[in-house]
DNA sequence: AAATTTTTGATTTACGTACATCAAAAATGG
DNA sequence: CCATTTTTGATGTACGTAAATCAAAAATTT
């Protein structure tokens, strides 16, 4: 049987009340007594029974998720997963509120963060647009001892407690190697479709992609990045235009969302030219395109994992508890047509 | 506030004791009363507070992991992860026992399973060697209402409750496509190294690999499978021999363990010939080989995830509880040198 | 209708922790 | 050494559920 507070009391030769004062950092304990108790805790290897403690406290964790609006499939999926998390609220003792803000809108995001100040909140998760105003707003929350987790896209120079998302530089590098090797030594141009250079994840993917291309695939030339704002229609017109302009394009890398438009553009020219295509985010559209051969590989982050991880980290941080680091590492999924889930 | 047993009692117009009898399937409740209570439970949306219930029951979950001995890195890693799980035993209310059996030894595995009969066990996880004797022994445990989970390698025609491992057919297919596309239309032979055709995961990987090769890469010819018994030294001699015998070999697929030997064999001929190599299981050896270019891709299953998933599923099954299916799906990791964790 | 069995209610204790209250003891100041 | 402050102990209640006991009520059998 694992030791309880009673065992600590006995081992330290003090009363239960004193043990409680030490454990919950209540005042009124002499330093020598506190140290005696802490020594006993370490010595008998006491671990607080979090379930019992939460039961006694009647604790609930009021959490806030700030997610972008926008009708691309990825954000749709992310909002769905947050919604799923609300359905588990009862059993997880969470109370999740969802705030939607326009995508890439720095003032709106900063304002949304600032409304949370002073409230009784156990954690905030946000899809960050990487701007100093946002970092500053996050820092204000952190200084109020509110756990903050960035989701999907991280912040530069921020005091946020955790980032629940993939390593986007590695993702970009991986995309480059896949595209490069799949093209097998051919020479030609590549067109790159991003959402916005305002978000760190897109910038980092591009950075990783460019680095590997430059180092290892000198025969492939990168055309200027197209910014599709994760909007399917804009993406389609940009890509169609680029493909019409240059017949040397032999590969496409889409590092953002809005791939529905990209797929339409590629399909439109498919009968006349052969393109190797690597995109991000597995959605119903990219899945179908992977299966029918329009796309060659999909890099993915599992939004469900990210949301569940964010919840676990916020709860643990709120309690000053440790997490299984390895379990919270969000992995880059690579899907070929053969290993679709 | 979520409803409690008191609320059910009030809603159903019965006493707490009766609610308890219904909830815990104790005898002495008329059918009509039971139905009244069950209706109330559904109606007010009662969900049992598992933490409180476990506290009251003082429940611990005695779990058994049966893992193969053998000194290859993968099984080492797996045993390490099970050991890590034992360290979390306190907080997870588990009591994990580890039984080691010789690899690919059907009678030993069946015997180990049979010794568990009649004991008070909340769950058994085993790395299965796929044989009727093993399935039969598993079925005996299942018929005693003991939750059984296969780990890493599954059983054919078995009543086990769950399989905590990757889809190995998909893994084999993915390996084939990677190897095929990386070879970019070249013609030549491929050598395949397996551990043993006695385990289902190896058979399935081979099956998936062969299928895609036949369908989509007709220029690549598969040489007879080498069985290295997941033993590094045997693997090395088999692969060296094969490479010496045929100069047409341009690719290698290793679908089992013991890659230390394979890597040595490939390195030995590396100066004179170019090989594209895809292997399974990320270990310190395959990681280093991926980084130095000896290997082109590593397919991996995360042993830590598998073990943690197995524990969650056994506990949930023991309690007759549901799990988040998506969370328990073990994914195939694909590592290139760029996305190593 | 009485005797018997089955079903239901009322109540208590326990799990491990949190938190509050009040009294007692110890330390500190003058 | 007394008065004051600080520290410690003793005790009780609560969280939501499990599990047990005993009495009371209802249903069933004879």
XYZ file of C-alpha atoms (C1' of nucleotides) in Angstrom:
742
model
C 0.000 0.000 0.000
C 1.384 3.386 -0.860
C 2.010 5.766 2.026
C -0.593 8.345 3.016
C -0.566 11.594 4.928
C -0.994 9.570 8.099
C 2.265 7.779 7.435
C 4.057 11.075 6.969
C 2.652 12.331 10.243
C 3.794 9.216 12.058
C 7.223 9.234 10.436
C 7.811 12.905 11.142
C 6.336 12.745 14.638
C 3.892 15.565 14.001
C 0.157 15.825 13.646
C -1.923 15.450 10.531
C -2.730 19.141 10.597
C 0.927 20.044 10.393
C 1.501 17.675 7.511
C -1.408 19.285 5.747
C 0.056 22.733 6.335
C 3.335 21.709 4.821
C 1.796 19.862 1.874
C -0.483 22.719 0.933
C 1.925 25.471 1.820
C -0.253 26.952 4.466
C 1.383 29.349 6.960
C 2.127 28.689 10.580
C 4.874 26.090 10.480
C 8.357 26.657 11.849
C 11.189 26.106 9.407
C 12.636 23.205 11.414
C 9.274 21.450 11.541
C 8.671 22.005 7.849
C 12.045 20.476 7.059
C 11.356 17.528 9.307
C 8.116 16.867 7.462
C 9.671 17.317 4.046
C 12.405 14.883 4.977
C 9.801 12.325 6.026
C 7.931 12.835 2.756
C 11.044 12.119 0.755
C 12.132 9.300 2.977
C 8.970 7.250 2.825
C 8.390 8.233 -0.797
C 5.020 9.804 -0.374
C 3.131 10.748 -3.534
C -0.043 12.734 -3.262
C -3.115 10.870 -4.497
C -4.251 13.402 -7.060
C -7.619 11.727 -7.534
C -8.427 11.913 -3.864
C -7.120 15.461 -3.642
C -9.251 16.608 -6.559
C -12.230 14.882 -5.049
C -11.727 16.673 -1.784
C -11.143 20.000 -3.483
C -14.041 19.535 -5.855
C -11.622 20.943 -8.377
C -12.649 21.777 -11.895
C -10.290 23.229 -14.443
C -11.780 26.164 -16.342
C -9.877 26.106 -19.633
C -10.046 28.444 -22.603
C -9.224 27.526 -26.193
C -8.699 30.376 -28.637
C -8.960 29.089 -32.197
C -9.172 30.872 -35.544
C -12.327 30.944 -37.597
C -11.813 30.217 -41.290
C -13.396 27.502 -43.360
C -10.415 25.359 -44.273
C -10.607 21.744 -43.246
C -7.757 21.797 -40.810
C -9.214 24.492 -38.589
C -12.551 22.805 -38.922
C -10.979 19.622 -37.635
C -9.240 21.452 -34.826
C -12.454 23.086 -33.659
C -14.126 19.692 -33.860
C -11.476 18.182 -31.625
C -11.820 20.960 -29.074
C -15.523 20.325 -29.137
C -14.873 16.636 -28.522
C -12.811 17.642 -25.520
C -15.770 19.572 -24.127
C -17.776 16.363 -24.300
C -15.259 14.728 -21.984
C -15.420 17.710 -19.644
C -17.434 15.846 -17.030
C -15.091 12.985 -16.540
C -11.949 15.088 -16.901
C -13.140 17.794 -14.489
C -12.571 20.418 -17.136
C -14.822 23.284 -18.146
C -13.770 24.325 -21.607
C -14.691 27.606 -23.231
C -13.995 28.190 -26.906
C -13.235 31.650 -28.254
C -13.044 32.149 -32.001
C -11.004 34.940 -33.558
C -10.401 35.846 -37.214
C -7.288 34.140 -38.624
C -4.007 36.080 -38.739
C -5.647 38.977 -36.882
C -3.095 40.111 -34.328
C -5.123 42.791 -32.528
C -8.151 40.529 -32.236
C -6.067 37.730 -30.761
C -4.298 40.032 -28.324
C -7.631 41.518 -27.278
C -9.128 38.081 -26.734
C -6.201 37.184 -24.508
C -6.513 40.378 -22.525
C -10.184 39.767 -21.721
C -9.054 36.685 -19.821
C -6.965 38.637 -17.341
C -8.123 38.548 -13.774
C -10.505 35.675 -14.338
C -10.311 32.375 -12.559
C -8.851 30.274 -15.351
C -6.772 27.118 -15.049
C -5.259 27.429 -18.504
C -5.348 29.026 -21.934
C -4.534 27.322 -25.227
C -4.208 29.400 -28.348
C -3.327 29.003 -31.993
C -0.792 31.775 -32.052
C -0.199 34.351 -34.714
C 3.417 35.199 -34.078
C 3.555 38.885 -33.240
C 5.019 40.902 -30.357
C 1.566 42.113 -29.308
C 0.434 38.517 -28.916
C 3.562 37.545 -27.017
C 3.041 40.502 -24.740
C -0.565 39.537 -24.041
C 0.516 35.968 -23.334
C 3.220 37.208 -20.996
C 0.636 39.189 -19.077
C -1.380 36.037 -18.506
C 1.700 34.076 -17.524
C 2.644 36.747 -15.002
C -0.795 36.201 -13.470
C 0.261 32.564 -13.034
C -2.169 31.304 -15.658
C -0.772 28.345 -17.634
C -0.565 29.160 -21.338
C -0.070 26.613 -24.101
C 0.434 27.452 -27.751
C -1.327 25.110 -30.109
C -0.273 24.211 -33.663
C 1.723 27.427 -34.075
C 4.187 28.777 -31.545
C 5.290 32.222 -30.391
C 8.782 33.677 -30.602
C 10.225 35.139 -27.417
C 7.316 34.243 -25.241
C 7.061 32.897 -21.722
C 4.286 30.420 -22.653
C 4.620 27.219 -20.651
C 4.341 24.725 -23.470
C 3.934 24.300 -27.194
C 1.566 21.553 -28.314
C 2.505 21.136 -31.928
C 5.013 19.626 -34.289
C 8.562 20.724 -35.016
C 7.866 22.718 -38.151
C 11.453 23.115 -39.248
C 11.777 19.341 -39.224
C 8.490 19.106 -41.101
C 9.746 21.409 -43.842
C 13.017 19.512 -44.080
C 11.171 16.233 -44.327
C 8.932 17.570 -47.068
C 11.984 18.677 -48.993
C 13.681 15.318 -48.756
C 10.570 13.425 -49.777
C 9.977 15.701 -52.737
C 13.625 15.656 -53.705
C 13.964 11.904 -53.541
C 10.647 11.253 -55.217
C 11.804 13.459 -58.099
C 14.874 11.243 -58.346
C 17.515 13.600 -59.648
C 15.366 15.426 -62.185
C 15.890 19.106 -62.835
C 13.166 21.754 -62.646
C 11.230 24.289 -60.629
C 9.155 23.923 -57.478
C 6.270 26.105 -56.492
C 5.463 26.643 -52.848
C 2.077 27.545 -51.435
C 1.921 28.972 -47.923
C -0.903 30.401 -45.861
C 0.763 33.434 -44.397
C 4.268 34.340 -43.378
C 2.707 35.873 -40.277
C 2.460 32.517 -38.562
C 5.537 30.904 -37.249
C 4.704 27.381 -38.297
C 4.543 28.383 -41.955
C 7.730 30.379 -41.775
C 9.538 27.511 -40.146
C 8.326 24.943 -42.631
C 9.557 27.134 -45.436
C 12.856 27.626 -43.682
C 13.409 23.896 -43.229
C 12.291 23.148 -46.751
C 14.583 25.742 -48.306
C 17.545 24.615 -46.268
C 17.391 20.987 -47.358
C 16.669 21.909 -50.954
C 19.709 24.158 -51.030
C 21.965 21.634 -49.330
C 20.963 18.475 -51.082
C 18.910 19.064 -54.194
C 20.669 21.810 -56.149
C 18.944 20.823 -59.377
C 15.603 21.956 -58.010
C 14.855 25.663 -58.025
C 12.352 27.261 -55.662
C 9.934 29.791 -57.134
C 8.687 32.692 -54.995
C 6.299 31.645 -52.272
C 2.569 32.044 -52.939
C 0.531 33.246 -49.979
C -2.923 31.724 -50.103
C -4.096 32.795 -46.641
C -5.286 29.241 -46.080
C -8.183 30.106 -48.348
C -9.103 27.398 -50.894
C -10.249 29.785 -53.612
C -7.281 32.089 -53.404
C -4.984 29.061 -53.338
C -6.526 27.661 -56.484
C -6.122 30.846 -58.496
C -2.541 31.405 -57.320
C -1.418 27.889 -58.138
C -3.222 27.761 -61.487
C -1.576 31.002 -62.438
C 1.878 29.782 -61.437
C 1.478 26.533 -63.348
C 0.338 28.394 -66.441
C 3.276 30.747 -66.248
C 6.060 28.195 -66.028
C 6.226 24.853 -67.765
C 9.349 23.988 -65.751
C 7.413 23.316 -62.571
C 7.731 19.648 -61.683
C 6.877 19.741 -57.988
C 4.589 21.445 -55.522
C 4.907 21.916 -51.772
C 1.904 23.206 -49.897
C 2.849 24.042 -46.362
C -0.410 25.567 -45.188
C -4.102 24.856 -45.392
C -6.630 25.473 -48.138
C -5.479 22.450 -50.098
C -8.876 21.941 -51.628
C -7.990 24.754 -54.040
C -4.513 23.443 -54.679
C -5.848 20.027 -55.544
C -8.300 21.492 -58.025
C -5.501 23.451 -59.677
C -3.261 20.391 -59.972
C -6.056 18.216 -61.271
C -6.809 20.768 -63.969
C -3.370 20.298 -65.541
C -2.916 16.678 -64.636
C -3.590 15.253 -68.073
C -0.809 17.256 -69.672
C 1.938 17.337 -67.038
C 3.370 15.215 -64.314
C 3.726 16.858 -60.902
C 5.056 15.507 -57.642
C 3.059 17.008 -54.814
C 3.653 17.096 -51.065
C 1.170 18.864 -48.817
C 0.395 19.368 -45.156
C -2.662 18.320 -43.182
C -4.719 15.229 -43.776
C -8.303 16.200 -44.558
C -11.012 14.548 -46.566
C -9.717 16.400 -49.607
C -6.052 15.593 -49.237
C -6.909 12.026 -48.335
C -8.885 11.538 -51.530
C -6.155 13.210 -53.561
C -3.537 10.946 -52.004
C -5.580 7.927 -52.855
C -6.189 8.908 -56.448
C -2.545 9.832 -56.999
C -2.917 13.604 -57.297
C -0.801 13.969 -54.183
C 2.273 11.904 -53.370
C 2.625 12.471 -49.649
C 0.781 14.230 -46.860
C 2.496 15.511 -43.740
C 0.138 15.737 -40.839
C -0.230 16.790 -37.283
C -2.967 15.047 -35.351
C -5.260 17.782 -34.087
C -6.904 15.384 -31.641
C -3.572 14.580 -30.042
C -2.666 18.228 -29.881
C -5.875 19.176 -28.130
C -5.723 16.284 -25.651
C -2.082 17.034 -24.963
C -2.834 20.709 -24.405
C -5.520 19.797 -21.895
C -3.209 17.429 -20.017
C -0.404 19.979 -19.922
C -2.639 22.808 -18.745
C -4.074 20.692 -15.954
C -0.663 19.471 -14.884
C 0.814 22.953 -15.013
C -2.074 24.339 -13.003
C -1.328 21.733 -10.346
C 2.421 22.242 -10.536
C 2.713 18.636 -11.644
C 5.112 16.982 -14.072
C 4.008 15.339 -17.326
C 5.379 12.413 -19.331
C 7.445 14.520 -21.711
C 7.605 11.799 -24.312
C 3.847 11.433 -24.300
C 3.347 15.126 -24.981
C 5.688 15.294 -27.949
C 3.472 15.825 -30.986
C 4.773 13.791 -33.845
C 4.913 14.523 -37.524
C 2.818 11.969 -39.345
C 3.833 11.070 -42.867
C 1.126 9.522 -44.975
C 1.577 7.784 -48.276
C -1.422 6.189 -49.900
C -0.560 2.928 -48.140
C -0.663 3.939 -44.506
C -3.750 6.084 -44.323
C -5.601 5.610 -41.049
C -22.200 20.263 -11.008
C -22.443 16.800 -12.459
C -25.085 14.503 -11.037
C -24.225 12.033 -8.290
C -25.758 8.850 -6.960
C -27.918 10.994 -4.695
C -29.455 12.667 -7.715
C -30.265 9.310 -9.260
C -31.926 8.211 -6.061
C -34.015 11.347 -5.936
C -34.905 11.175 -9.606
C -35.887 7.520 -9.463
C -37.657 7.837 -6.133
C -35.627 5.071 -4.534
C -32.987 4.900 -1.846
C -29.235 5.218 -2.220
C -28.842 1.572 -1.389
C -30.993 0.557 -4.318
C -29.102 2.812 -6.680
C -25.897 1.216 -5.463
C -27.332 -2.245 -6.063
C -28.211 -1.348 -9.624
C -24.950 0.420 -10.365
C -22.822 -2.409 -9.058
C -25.050 -5.203 -10.233
C -25.727 -6.518 -6.817
C -28.698 -8.870 -6.397
C -31.990 -8.121 -4.719
C -33.602 -5.605 -7.035
C -36.854 -6.227 -8.852
C -36.736 -5.840 -12.597
C -39.184 -2.935 -12.595
C -37.171 -1.077 -9.983
C -33.920 -1.720 -11.816
C -35.427 -0.333 -14.990
C -36.721 2.705 -13.180
C -33.249 3.415 -11.850
C -31.598 2.814 -15.190
C -34.033 5.197 -16.826
C -33.187 7.847 -14.261
C -29.462 7.310 -14.857
C -29.888 7.843 -18.558
C -32.256 10.702 -18.116
C -30.138 12.861 -15.855
C -26.969 11.782 -17.657
C -25.183 10.310 -14.706
C -21.561 9.296 -15.218
C -19.780 7.423 -12.491
C -16.863 9.311 -10.993
C -14.200 6.704 -11.605
C -11.668 8.429 -9.382
C -14.030 8.432 -6.428
C -15.075 4.865 -7.134
C -11.508 3.652 -7.286
C -10.752 5.495 -4.094
C -13.640 3.847 -2.341
C -12.761 0.432 -3.712
C -9.079 0.826 -3.022
C -8.714 -0.787 -6.408
C -5.358 -1.769 -7.810
C -4.936 -3.381 -11.202
C -2.574 -6.374 -11.137
C -1.253 -6.493 -14.700
C 1.088 -8.962 -16.361
C 3.361 -8.212 -19.309
C 4.849 -11.175 -21.148
C 7.794 -10.057 -23.263
C 10.480 -11.968 -25.149
C 14.062 -12.059 -24.001
C 16.617 -11.512 -26.770
C 19.249 -8.841 -26.952
C 18.114 -6.815 -29.937
C 17.518 -3.141 -29.293
C 13.816 -3.158 -29.960
C 12.967 -5.725 -27.310
C 15.385 -3.974 -25.006
C 13.459 -0.786 -25.552
C 10.152 -2.524 -25.041
C 11.250 -4.034 -21.745
C 12.546 -0.623 -20.742
C 9.148 0.936 -21.432
C 7.362 -1.729 -19.422
C 9.783 -1.014 -16.633
C 8.966 2.684 -16.913
C 5.324 1.764 -16.547
C 6.091 -0.050 -13.301
C 7.577 3.192 -11.998
C 4.230 4.875 -12.547
C 2.463 2.011 -10.782
C 1.776 4.033 -7.676
C -0.038 6.869 -9.286
C -1.802 4.680 -11.844
C -2.963 2.111 -9.293
C -1.342 -0.648 -11.285
C 0.816 -3.510 -10.067
C 2.790 -4.719 -13.042
C 4.565 -8.055 -13.207
C 6.931 -8.813 -16.069
C 7.423 -12.342 -17.356
C 10.177 -13.016 -19.852
C 10.039 -15.908 -22.301
C 12.458 -16.979 -25.030
C 11.611 -15.408 -28.401
C 9.566 -17.418 -30.922
C 9.119 -20.200 -28.351
C 5.506 -21.281 -28.653
C 5.343 -23.830 -25.819
C 7.091 -21.493 -23.387
C 4.685 -18.687 -24.204
C 1.635 -20.924 -23.906
C 2.915 -22.280 -20.610
C 3.514 -18.782 -19.258
C -0.051 -17.854 -20.157
C -1.433 -20.957 -18.498
C 0.287 -20.242 -15.202
C -1.831 -17.104 -14.990
C -5.100 -18.978 -14.942
C -7.114 -18.713 -11.777
C -5.105 -15.820 -10.425
C -6.534 -12.461 -9.602
C -5.288 -10.510 -12.589
C -6.787 -7.376 -14.119
C -5.088 -7.851 -17.468
C -2.428 -9.610 -19.526
C -0.367 -8.072 -22.320
C 1.794 -10.301 -24.469
C 4.047 -10.077 -27.478
C 2.422 -12.912 -29.348
C 4.061 -15.588 -31.384
C 1.254 -16.482 -33.734
C 0.457 -20.160 -33.142
C -2.737 -22.065 -32.348
C -1.378 -23.148 -28.955
C -0.899 -19.519 -28.004
C -4.331 -18.532 -29.256
C -5.820 -21.386 -27.270
C -4.055 -20.320 -24.092
C -5.213 -16.734 -24.629
C -8.763 -17.934 -25.183
C -8.634 -19.772 -21.871
C -7.731 -16.543 -20.090
C -10.419 -14.628 -21.935
C -13.004 -17.207 -20.941
C -11.991 -16.510 -17.338
C -12.922 -12.889 -18.044
C -9.330 -11.698 -17.890
C -8.634 -8.859 -20.338
C -5.932 -9.829 -22.829
C -4.060 -7.414 -25.083
C -1.578 -8.426 -27.755
C 1.407 -6.156 -27.992
C 3.492 -5.431 -31.119
C 2.477 -8.704 -32.784
C -1.062 -10.000 -33.006
C -2.719 -13.411 -32.974
C -4.808 -14.945 -35.725
C -8.218 -16.299 -34.751
C -8.031 -15.251 -31.165
C -10.563 -13.737 -28.795
C -8.035 -11.253 -27.352
C -9.715 -7.968 -26.494
C -7.315 -5.599 -28.178
C -4.160 -5.341 -30.245
C -1.748 -2.581 -29.240
C 0.459 -2.332 -32.273
C 0.726 -0.989 -35.789
C -0.986 -2.190 -38.936
C 1.831 -4.293 -40.309
C 0.400 -4.806 -43.754
C 0.240 -1.043 -44.154
C 3.789 -0.819 -42.819
C 5.054 -3.273 -45.426
C 3.202 -1.453 -48.194
C 4.634 1.863 -47.064
C 8.143 0.458 -46.995
C 7.672 -0.796 -50.535
C 6.490 2.536 -51.856
C 9.293 4.445 -50.164
C 11.907 2.061 -51.474
C 10.332 1.986 -54.925
C 10.044 5.740 -55.260
C 13.477 6.394 -53.792
C 14.916 4.038 -56.394
C 13.235 6.186 -59.013
C 12.506 3.696 -61.770
C 15.790 1.833 -61.622
C 15.912 -1.898 -62.306
C 17.432 -4.454 -59.959
C 17.047 -6.861 -57.064
C 15.940 -6.330 -53.509
C 16.960 -8.403 -50.536
C 14.635 -8.776 -47.591
C 15.656 -9.544 -44.040
C 13.025 -10.818 -41.631
C 13.195 -12.114 -38.067
C 10.949 -15.114 -38.318
C 7.939 -16.061 -40.347
C 6.495 -17.434 -37.104
C 5.393 -13.992 -35.978
C 2.447 -12.396 -37.596
C 3.867 -8.899 -37.761
C 6.787 -10.040 -39.902
C 4.567 -12.111 -42.180
C 2.215 -9.201 -42.654
C 4.958 -6.712 -43.408
C 6.295 -9.033 -46.044
C 2.843 -9.530 -47.459
C 2.201 -5.786 -47.766
C 5.660 -5.169 -49.171
C 5.368 -7.876 -51.799
C 1.925 -6.726 -52.850
C 2.926 -3.136 -53.579
C 6.148 -4.216 -55.262
C 4.233 -6.524 -57.568
C 1.550 -3.969 -58.342
C 3.597 -0.876 -58.802
C 7.285 -1.546 -59.164
C 7.649 -4.401 -61.648
C 11.248 -3.525 -62.401
C 12.292 -4.515 -58.905
C 12.709 -8.214 -58.162
C 12.443 -9.646 -54.667
C 15.060 -12.181 -53.613
C 14.125 -14.980 -51.203
C 13.567 -13.773 -47.658
C 16.433 -14.129 -45.192
C 15.418 -15.167 -41.684
C 17.739 -13.574 -39.152
C 15.778 -14.481 -36.026
C 16.164 -10.866 -34.909
C 19.735 -11.767 -34.069
C 22.327 -9.159 -35.076
C 25.101 -11.611 -35.801
C 23.026 -13.975 -37.873
C 21.592 -11.010 -39.742
C 25.017 -9.709 -40.596
C 26.256 -12.961 -42.046
C 23.079 -13.556 -44.043
C 23.069 -10.094 -45.584
C 26.801 -10.080 -46.309
C 26.425 -13.387 -48.056
C 23.490 -12.192 -50.142
C 25.279 -9.024 -51.173
C 28.352 -10.978 -52.165
C 26.310 -13.402 -54.206
C 24.424 -10.891 -56.323
C 25.733 -7.632 -57.704
C 22.219 -6.743 -58.870
C 21.007 -5.902 -55.403
C 20.137 -2.197 -55.247
C 17.858 -2.113 -52.242
C 17.353 -3.675 -48.836
C 14.252 -3.982 -46.679
C 14.679 -5.156 -43.127
C 11.331 -5.852 -41.581
C 12.478 -7.277 -38.260
C 14.980 -6.487 -35.561
C 18.696 -7.177 -35.319
C 19.531 -4.247 -37.577
C 22.882 -3.741 -35.935
C 24.129 -6.660 -38.037
C 22.436 -5.460 -41.189
C 24.008 -2.033 -40.844
C 27.445 -3.561 -40.449
C 26.929 -5.644 -43.581
C 25.778 -2.640 -45.623
C 28.611 -0.475 -44.366
C 31.107 -3.106 -45.387
C 30.172 -2.788 -49.053
C 29.264 0.862 -48.988
C 32.352 2.160 -50.712
C 31.783 0.033 -53.786
C 28.015 -0.010 -54.226
C 25.032 2.199 -53.709
C 22.161 0.696 -51.764
C 18.829 2.166 -50.799
C 17.860 0.817 -47.399
C 14.594 0.868 -45.482
C 14.395 -0.747 -42.051
C 12.051 -1.091 -39.124
C 12.465 0.110 -35.549
C 14.299 3.212 -34.472
C 17.150 2.286 -32.141
C 20.458 3.909 -31.400
C 21.957 1.893 -34.253
C 19.364 2.654 -36.882
C 19.279 6.270 -35.796
C 23.004 6.651 -36.306
C 22.811 4.853 -39.639
C 19.995 7.115 -40.775
C 22.020 10.157 -39.854
C 25.167 9.027 -41.627
C 23.257 8.014 -44.737
C 23.651 4.238 -44.491
C 19.892 3.949 -44.148
C 17.348 6.000 -46.103
C 14.242 5.566 -43.989
C 13.219 3.965 -40.715
C 9.697 2.779 -40.004
C 8.958 2.716 -36.336
C 6.411 1.832 -33.756
C 6.697 3.728 -30.497
C 7.108 1.098 -27.791
C 6.323 3.627 -25.080
C 3.000 4.433 -26.668
C 2.227 0.779 -27.116
C 2.882 -0.026 -23.489
C 0.947 2.957 -22.164
C -1.913 2.163 -24.505
C -1.948 -1.465 -23.408
C -2.164 -0.388 -19.776
C -5.018 2.002 -20.470
C -6.930 -0.587 -22.461
C -6.478 -3.325 -19.863
C -7.668 -1.049 -17.074
C -10.639 0.144 -19.079
C -11.558 -3.382 -20.140
C -11.287 -4.606 -16.573
C -13.764 -1.902 -15.571
C -15.999 -2.498 -18.560
C -15.257 1.043 -19.656
C -14.887 2.549 -23.114
C -11.653 4.073 -24.403
C -10.922 6.884 -26.862
C -10.437 4.623 -29.878
C -8.466 7.222 -31.788
C -6.093 7.659 -28.897
C -5.346 3.948 -28.784
C -4.541 3.599 -32.460
C -0.799 2.987 -32.662
C 0.637 4.863 -35.574
C 3.382 3.980 -37.973
C 6.177 6.491 -37.627
C 8.253 7.220 -40.682
C 11.634 8.725 -39.991
C 13.937 10.319 -42.491
C 17.125 11.916 -41.264
C 15.289 15.218 -40.969
C 12.517 14.380 -38.533
C 14.289 12.290 -35.948
C 12.903 12.950 -32.470
C -54.808 -14.778 6.206
C -50.664 -16.356 7.958
C -45.986 -17.622 6.982
C -42.206 -17.022 4.210
C -39.279 -14.947 0.959
C -37.803 -11.107 -1.613
C -37.100 -6.398 -2.125
C -36.189 -1.872 -0.408
C -34.752 1.781 2.907
C -31.946 3.862 6.404
C -27.688 4.266 8.196
C -22.771 3.692 8.920
C -17.932 3.250 7.770
C -14.287 3.655 4.620
C -11.026 5.451 0.863
C -7.107 9.739 0.904
C -7.063 14.373 0.884
C -8.522 19.355 1.836
C -9.839 22.708 4.856
C -11.671 24.905 8.891
C -11.977 25.608 13.903
C -10.574 25.806 18.532
C -7.654 24.613 22.188
C -3.118 23.708 23.889
C 1.629 24.120 23.816
C 5.793 26.347 22.728
C 8.547 30.203 21.540
C 9.394 35.108 21.798
C 9.378 39.843 23.711
C 9.767 42.942 27.356
C 8.498 35.670 34.865
C 4.466 37.234 32.774
C 2.115 38.593 28.521
C 1.894 38.033 23.845
C 2.512 35.878 19.585
C 3.459 31.918 16.968
C 3.247 27.181 16.244
C 1.179 22.750 16.773
C -2.446 19.297 17.894
C -7.007 17.411 17.986
C -11.050 16.992 15.797
C -14.733 17.253 12.492
C -16.785 17.738 7.911
C -16.661 17.273 3.096
C -15.894 15.206 -1.715
C -18.506 10.828 -4.525
C -18.595 6.187 -4.351
C -18.455 1.270 -2.356
C -19.944 -1.941 0.699
C -21.985 -3.753 4.670
C -25.743 -4.297 8.231
C -30.259 -4.456 10.000
C -34.903 -3.237 9.958
C -39.046 -2.441 7.434
C -42.006 -3.076 3.751
C -43.750 -5.471 -0.027
C -44.470 -9.470 -2.693
C -45.060 -14.339 -2.972
C -46.354 -18.860 -1.432
C -49.121 -21.928 1.233
